[in-house]
Structure formats: C-alpha cells, structure tokens
mmCIF file of C-alpha atoms in Angstrom:
data_model
loop_
_atom_site.group_PDB
_atom_site.id
_atom_site.type_symbol
_atom_site.label_atom_id
_atom_site.label_comp_id
_atom_site.label_asym_id
_atom_site.label_seq_id
_atom_site.Cartn_x
_atom_site.Cartn_y
_atom_site.Cartn_z
ATOM 1 C CA ASP A 1255 -52.852 -56.832 106.759
ATOM 2 C CA ALA A 1256 -51.879 -56.666 103.091
ATOM 3 C CA ARG A 1257 -50.016 -59.673 101.838
ATOM 4 C CA VAL A 1258 -49.197 -61.606 98.685
ATOM 5 C CA THR A 1259 -51.216 -64.795 98.555
ATOM 6 C CA GLN A 1260 -50.026 -67.910 96.759
ATOM 7 C CA THR A 1261 -51.802 -71.178 96.088
ATOM 8 C CA PRO A 1262 -51.252 -74.042 96.447
ATOM 9 C CA ARG A 1263 -48.807 -74.005 99.356
ATOM 10 C CA HIS A 1264 -47.736 -77.553 98.592
ATOM 11 C CA LYS A 1265 -48.148 -79.661 95.490
ATOM 12 C CA VAL A 1266 -46.989 -83.200 94.809
ATOM 13 C CA THR A 1267 -47.509 -84.446 91.288
ATOM 14 C CA GLU A 1268 -46.203 -86.986 88.879
ATOM 15 C CA MET A 1269 -43.935 -86.289 85.974
ATOM 16 C CA GLY A 1270 -45.841 -85.215 82.890
ATOM 17 C CA GLN A 1271 -48.734 -83.628 84.759
ATOM 18 C CA GLU A 1272 -49.731 -79.995 84.396
ATOM 19 C CA VAL A 1273 -49.148 -77.723 87.359
ATOM 20 C CA THR A 1274 -50.678 -74.295 87.826
ATOM 21 C CA MET A 1275 -49.599 -71.935 90.588
ATOM 22 C CA ARG A 1276 -51.534 -68.800 91.403
ATOM 23 C CA CYS A 1277 -50.622 -65.525 93.002
ATOM 24 C CA GLN A 1278 -52.690 -62.621 94.239
ATOM 25 C CA PRO A 1279 -50.456 -59.560 94.591
ATOM 26 C CA ILE A 1280 -51.028 -56.854 97.149
ATOM 27 C CA LEU A 1281 -53.828 -54.577 95.999
ATOM 28 C CA GLY A 1282 -52.375 -51.629 94.143
ATOM 29 C CA HIS A 1283 -49.014 -53.209 93.430
ATOM 30 C CA ASN A 1284 -48.358 -53.018 89.714
ATOM 31 C CA THR A 1285 -45.236 -55.167 89.382
ATOM 32 C CA VAL A 1286 -45.287 -58.900 89.966
ATOM 33 C CA PHE A 1287 -42.301 -61.257 89.975
ATOM 34 C CA TRP A 1288 -42.054 -65.050 89.831
ATOM 35 C CA TYR A 1289 -38.960 -66.615 91.404
ATOM 36 C CA ARG A 1290 -37.908 -70.228 91.788
ATOM 37 C CA GLN A 1291 -35.709 -71.300 94.697
ATOM 38 C CA THR A 1292 -33.637 -74.451 94.960
ATOM 39 C CA MET A 1293 -30.714 -75.355 97.171
ATOM 40 C CA MET A 1294 -28.403 -75.525 94.177
ATOM 41 C CA GLN A 1295 -29.448 -72.395 92.283
ATOM 42 C CA GLY A 1296 -30.817 -70.110 94.967
ATOM 43 C CA LEU A 1297 -33.495 -67.587 93.952
ATOM 44 C CA GLU A 1298 -33.848 -67.459 90.176
ATOM 45 C CA LEU A 1299 -35.989 -64.862 88.464
ATOM 46 C CA LEU A 1300 -38.368 -66.591 86.064
ATOM 47 C CA ALA A 1301 -40.550 -63.745 84.840
ATOM 48 C CA TYR A 1302 -42.065 -60.445 85.803
ATOM 49 C CA PHE A 1303 -44.948 -58.232 84.837
ATOM 50 C CA ARG A 1304 -45.672 -54.558 85.116
ATOM 51 C CA ASN A 1305 -49.225 -53.327 84.771
ATOM 52 C CA ARG A 1306 -50.068 -56.907 83.697
ATOM 53 C CA ALA A 1307 -47.701 -56.779 80.716
ATOM 54 C CA PRO A 1308 -44.869 -59.321 80.643
ATOM 55 C CA LEU A 1309 -41.546 -57.462 80.731
ATOM 56 C CA ASP A 1310 -39.026 -60.256 80.987
ATOM 57 C CA ASP A 1311 -39.418 -64.011 80.975
ATOM 58 C CA SER A 1312 -35.885 -64.857 79.867
ATOM 59 C CA GLY A 1313 -35.311 -66.927 83.010
ATOM 60 C CA MET A 1314 -38.145 -69.258 82.208
ATOM 61 C CA PRO A 1315 -37.848 -72.488 80.166
ATOM 62 C CA LYS A 1316 -40.119 -71.536 77.299
ATOM 63 C CA ASP A 1317 -40.977 -75.021 76.148
ATOM 64 C CA ARG A 1318 -42.814 -75.992 79.315
ATOM 65 C CA PHE A 1319 -43.356 -72.879 81.424
ATOM 66 C CA SER A 1320 -45.801 -70.082 80.837
ATOM 67 C CA ALA A 1321 -46.704 -67.062 82.944
ATOM 68 C CA GLU A 1322 -49.703 -64.834 82.596
ATOM 69 C CA MET A 1323 -51.509 -62.081 84.402
ATOM 70 C CA PRO A 1324 -55.141 -62.270 83.307
ATOM 71 C CA ASP A 1325 -56.091 -59.379 85.581
ATOM 72 C CA ALA A 1326 -54.533 -57.084 88.160
ATOM 73 C CA THR A 1327 -55.406 -59.429 91.026
ATOM 74 C CA LEU A 1328 -54.126 -62.690 89.580
ATOM 75 C CA ALA A 1329 -50.828 -63.966 88.213
ATOM 76 C CA THR A 1330 -50.380 -67.560 87.115
ATOM 77 C CA LEU A 1331 -47.393 -69.786 86.457
ATOM 78 C CA LYS A 1332 -48.032 -72.976 84.563
ATOM 79 C CA ILE A 1333 -45.762 -75.930 83.937
ATOM 80 C CA GLN A 1334 -46.772 -78.423 81.265
ATOM 81 C CA PRO A 1335 -45.492 -81.101 81.260
ATOM 82 C CA SER A 1336 -43.797 -81.094 84.653
ATOM 83 C CA GLU A 1337 -40.464 -82.827 85.245
ATOM 84 C CA PRO A 1338 -38.650 -83.871 88.435
ATOM 85 C CA ARG A 1339 -36.112 -81.069 87.919
ATOM 86 C CA ASP A 1340 -38.952 -78.569 88.349
ATOM 87 C CA SER A 1341 -39.171 -79.506 92.030
ATOM 88 C CA ALA A 1342 -38.549 -76.283 93.933
ATOM 89 C CA VAL A 1343 -40.250 -73.546 95.910
ATOM 90 C CA TYR A 1344 -41.882 -70.994 93.652
ATOM 91 C CA PHE A 1345 -42.263 -67.500 95.076
ATOM 92 C CA CYS A 1346 -44.425 -64.705 93.846
ATOM 93 C CA ALA A 1347 -43.559 -61.162 94.928
ATOM 94 C CA SER A 1348 -45.007 -57.745 94.232
ATOM 95 C CA ILE A 1349 -43.936 -54.126 94.584
ATOM 96 C CA ASP A 1350 -45.745 -50.852 94.031
ATOM 97 C CA ARG A 1351 -42.823 -48.880 92.642
ATOM 98 C CA VAL A 1352 -39.899 -50.188 90.674
ATOM 99 C CA ASN A 1353 -36.455 -49.588 92.180
ATOM 100 C CA THR A 1354 -37.572 -49.368 95.789
ATOM 101 C CA GLY A 1355 -36.512 -52.992 96.102
ATOM 102 C CA GLU A 1356 -39.132 -53.629 98.697
ATOM 103 C CA LEU A 1357 -40.434 -56.844 97.325
ATOM 104 C CA PHE A 1358 -43.262 -58.356 99.301
ATOM 105 C CA PHE A 1359 -43.055 -62.111 98.968
ATOM 106 C CA GLY A 1360 -45.801 -64.655 99.180
ATOM 107 C CA GLU A 1361 -45.255 -67.727 101.330
ATOM 108 C CA GLY A 1362 -44.280 -69.782 98.317
ATOM 109 C CA SER A 1363 -45.584 -72.879 96.574
ATOM 110 C CA ARG A 1364 -43.511 -75.968 97.259
ATOM 111 C CA LEU A 1365 -43.640 -78.227 94.219
ATOM 112 C CA THR A 1366 -42.502 -81.839 94.198
ATOM 113 C CA VAL A 1367 -42.546 -83.696 90.893
ATOM 114 C CA LEU A 1368 -42.097 -87.432 91.252
ATOM 115 C CA GLN B 16 -19.624 -65.040 86.298
ATOM 116 C CA LYS B 17 -22.820 -64.769 88.280
ATOM 117 C CA GLU B 18 -24.426 -61.355 88.420
ATOM 118 C CA VAL B 19 -24.537 -61.300 92.235
ATOM 119 C CA GLU B 20 -22.115 -63.406 94.245
ATOM 120 C CA GLN B 21 -22.055 -64.290 97.903
ATOM 121 C CA ASN B 22 -20.118 -66.736 100.009
ATOM 122 C CA SER B 23 -22.553 -69.540 100.776
ATOM 123 C CA GLY B 24 -21.178 -70.107 104.273
ATOM 124 C CA PRO B 25 -22.122 -71.213 106.778
ATOM 125 C CA LEU B 26 -20.744 -68.284 108.693
ATOM 126 C CA SER B 27 -20.641 -69.197 112.348
ATOM 127 C CA VAL B 28 -20.281 -66.485 114.988
ATOM 128 C CA PRO B 29 -20.714 -66.503 118.765
ATOM 129 C CA GLU B 30 -23.580 -64.623 120.351
ATOM 130 C CA GLY B 31 -22.700 -60.977 120.858
ATOM 131 C CA ALA B 32 -20.101 -60.873 118.079
ATOM 132 C CA ILE B 33 -20.225 -58.918 114.816
ATOM 133 C CA ALA B 34 -21.280 -60.889 111.760
ATOM 134 C CA SER B 35 -19.953 -59.610 108.444
ATOM 135 C CA LEU B 36 -21.662 -60.650 105.221
ATOM 136 C CA ASN B 37 -20.305 -59.747 101.807
ATOM 137 C CA CYS B 38 -21.637 -59.486 98.290
ATOM 138 C CA THR B 39 -20.170 -58.516 94.915
ATOM 139 C CA TYR B 40 -22.058 -57.688 91.751
ATOM 140 C CA SER B 41 -21.094 -57.571 88.104
ATOM 141 C CA ASP B 42 -23.259 -54.776 86.646
ATOM 142 C CA ARG B 43 -21.313 -51.555 87.164
ATOM 143 C CA GLY B 44 -24.420 -49.519 86.417
ATOM 144 C CA SER B 45 -26.432 -50.946 89.298
ATOM 145 C CA GLN B 46 -27.891 -48.289 91.561
ATOM 146 C CA SER B 47 -30.003 -50.057 94.187
ATOM 147 C CA PHE B 48 -28.870 -52.703 96.658
ATOM 148 C CA PHE B 49 -30.735 -54.715 99.249
ATOM 149 C CA TRP B 50 -30.333 -57.276 101.967
ATOM 150 C CA TYR B 51 -33.074 -59.793 102.630
ATOM 151 C CA ARG B 52 -33.240 -62.272 105.454
ATOM 152 C CA GLN B 53 -34.768 -65.709 104.971
ATOM 153 C CA TYR B 54 -35.495 -68.091 107.809
ATOM 154 C CA SER B 55 -35.643 -71.777 106.973
ATOM 155 C CA GLY B 56 -38.925 -72.645 105.313
ATOM 156 C CA LYS B 57 -40.026 -69.016 105.117
ATOM 157 C CA SER B 58 -40.067 -66.355 102.442
ATOM 158 C CA PRO B 59 -37.422 -63.602 102.197
ATOM 159 C CA GLU B 60 -38.031 -60.340 104.039
ATOM 160 C CA LEU B 61 -36.312 -57.011 103.423
ATOM 161 C CA ILE B 62 -34.032 -55.795 106.201
ATOM 162 C CA MET B 63 -31.883 -53.097 104.552
ATOM 163 C CA SER B 64 -31.657 -51.048 101.397
ATOM 164 C CA ILE B 65 -28.759 -48.820 100.312
ATOM 165 C CA TYR B 66 -28.390 -46.575 97.283
ATOM 166 C CA SER B 67 -25.336 -44.365 97.940
ATOM 167 C CA ASN B 68 -21.714 -45.121 98.680
ATOM 168 C CA GLY B 69 -20.910 -45.341 102.353
ATOM 169 C CA ASP B 70 -22.649 -46.736 105.400
ATOM 170 C CA LYS B 71 -26.298 -46.922 106.357
ATOM 171 C CA GLU B 72 -27.234 -47.935 109.871
ATOM 172 C CA ASP B 73 -30.520 -49.304 111.181
ATOM 173 C CA GLY B 74 -30.430 -50.633 114.696
ATOM 174 C CA ARG B 75 -27.941 -53.473 114.896
ATOM 175 C CA PHE B 76 -27.613 -53.607 111.118
ATOM 176 C CA THR B 77 -25.211 -51.585 108.974
ATOM 177 C CA ALA B 78 -25.120 -51.818 105.213
ATOM 178 C CA GLN B 79 -21.988 -50.670 103.398
ATOM 179 C CA LEU B 80 -21.724 -49.882 99.694
ATOM 180 C CA ASN B 81 -18.691 -49.302 97.515
ATOM 181 C CA LYS B 82 -19.757 -48.872 93.901
ATOM 182 C CA ALA B 83 -16.198 -48.477 92.625
ATOM 183 C CA SER B 84 -15.357 -51.931 93.958
ATOM 184 C CA GLN B 85 -18.846 -53.276 93.147
ATOM 185 C CA TYR B 86 -19.131 -54.464 96.687
ATOM 186 C CA VAL B 87 -21.872 -54.339 99.286
ATOM 187 C CA SER B 88 -21.774 -55.721 102.810
ATOM 188 C CA LEU B 89 -23.981 -56.178 105.846
ATOM 189 C CA LEU B 90 -22.726 -55.993 109.399
ATOM 190 C CA ILE B 91 -24.808 -57.346 112.249
ATOM 191 C CA ARG B 92 -23.666 -56.120 115.655
ATOM 192 C CA ASP B 93 -24.367 -57.955 118.888
ATOM 193 C CA SER B 94 -25.456 -61.032 116.940
ATOM 194 C CA GLN B 95 -28.267 -63.040 118.490
ATOM 195 C CA PRO B 96 -29.297 -66.657 117.908
ATOM 196 C CA SER B 97 -32.476 -65.250 116.350
ATOM 197 C CA ASP B 98 -30.291 -63.743 113.605
ATOM 198 C CA SER B 99 -29.488 -67.260 112.388
ATOM 199 C CA ALA B 100 -30.861 -67.324 108.851
ATOM 200 C CA THR B 101 -29.805 -67.037 105.246
ATOM 201 C CA TYR B 102 -29.005 -63.508 104.126
ATOM 202 C CA LEU B 103 -29.654 -62.678 100.494
ATOM 203 C CA CYS B 104 -28.033 -59.812 98.644
ATOM 204 C CA ALA B 105 -30.183 -58.367 95.849
ATOM 205 C CA VAL B 106 -29.294 -55.867 93.150
ATOM 206 C CA TYR B 107 -31.297 -54.010 90.546
ATOM 207 C CA GLY B 108 -29.473 -54.100 87.240
ATOM 208 C CA SER B 109 -28.970 -51.098 85.008
ATOM 209 C CA GLY B 110 -30.424 -52.769 81.947
ATOM 210 C CA GLY B 111 -33.891 -52.371 80.625
ATOM 211 C CA TYR B 112 -36.794 -53.385 82.842
ATOM 212 C CA ASN B 113 -34.647 -53.269 86.022
ATOM 213 C CA LYS B 114 -35.074 -56.807 87.210
ATOM 214 C CA LEU B 115 -34.043 -57.607 90.792
ATOM 215 C CA ILE B 116 -31.340 -60.262 90.921
ATOM 216 C CA PHE B 117 -30.540 -62.212 94.085
ATOM 217 C CA GLY B 118 -27.310 -63.796 95.192
ATOM 218 C CA ALA B 119 -27.384 -67.386 96.374
ATOM 219 C CA GLY B 120 -27.307 -66.266 100.010
ATOM 220 C CA THR B 121 -25.005 -66.685 102.993
ATOM 221 C CA ARG B 122 -26.146 -68.905 105.809
ATOM 222 C CA LEU B 123 -25.426 -67.360 109.205
ATOM 223 C CA ALA B 124 -25.371 -69.407 112.402
ATOM 224 C CA VAL B 125 -25.138 -67.563 115.732
ATOM 225 C CA HIS B 126 -24.302 -69.908 118.553
ATOM 226 C CA PRO B 127 -24.868 -69.155 122.252
#
C-alpha cells in the first residue's frame, strides 16, 4: 500500500530550538509539496520540488525555514530557530504527474512550539 | 483577495438533504479544479476533479465548473453524517510551476 510517510507525527519543542521534519514520498512520484495548516490560515503552500529541484519556496519564511530534497526518497523541512507562531500541522504530499491534482498526503507532523 | 475563496461555514444540513459547497478563484487562467475532503485530525483526500465547464458526477457527488464566472461547486446528494468534514477547494494556477492552491475549506455538518 503506497503512501507518503512523514516523521515525526508529533513534536513539542521550546522556542529557539531546531526542528526537522522528514517526508518519504511515494516511490516514483517526482513532485513533492510541503504545506502548513492552521485554523486561521488553512492550508498554505510552503515549497515544492520537482525531480528534487526546488521550484517555488515563496510561501516559506526564508530567514528561519529551509526545505531540501537530498534524494528522491527524502524531503526535509527545517525550522531554525523555531517560534510559537510556527505551531501548526505540516503536511507533505506527492504526485506523479503535475496537473492531475491527485495529491497524496502524508499524515502530517503536528508541531507545537512552546 | 485570496486566490481561492470558500465560505468557512459551518454548513449544517439534515441527513438526506443536498449539501452545496461553493468556491471562487482569482486566476482566470486556471485549468484544473479539485475538491478534497478532510476529516478532523486527518489529512486531506481527493474526492473530485473537474477540468471542463459543466457538471461531473461521481456517485452522490457532483462537481460543477463555470470558468467564465471563476466558480466551482460541489453538491453532495443524500447527505450522510459520515459526510461531516471540511471540504477544501483546490486550484492549479496558470503561472509558472503550476502550484496547487487550497481554499480555507468549508466545514460541513450533517445532522441525523
């Protein structure tokens, strides 16, 4: 059963700490998205990659967030230093062809920054 | 103006009724439109896609698209309590890289 895998599922940390979230897309999917979801803002697109190359990270606060895809099976989202306003659920999603819209979402990483 | 707008709800309908969910988008060049369903505490899942003007039916769900009005809707017939969830409208923009933008979602509550 192919699925997008995200770790950690839950993370509680203190302000100022570094947080790294990981995503394993479905094998063969070449486009990976990072979204952040909060009650106030809904699902916000942070960044996305195609064939491991970053295509758009305009939704991401550049001073503290970074996203990478070191290989085809791993995408990472790092926050350093973390702030309470970063508390949210972070979703990774992948698709095999652009414009089908059939995003396959991971279960999300729920981040709480105290 | 947000790129994809939805009424946040909650939309409350009785079991067996038709639920109508609406979405407008700002990019006139958008070509692909989607409805995702998200249960509380879960990740979004795709329920409908539509690419051409008109209606597309799949079981109890009908998606409607009007590109001239930049409007897309989802009708759920014979609503069931299990349909209670947040429904997210998503649109691929016409700009470079074709990023998928989501609306904030409409919360639907189907009461027995």
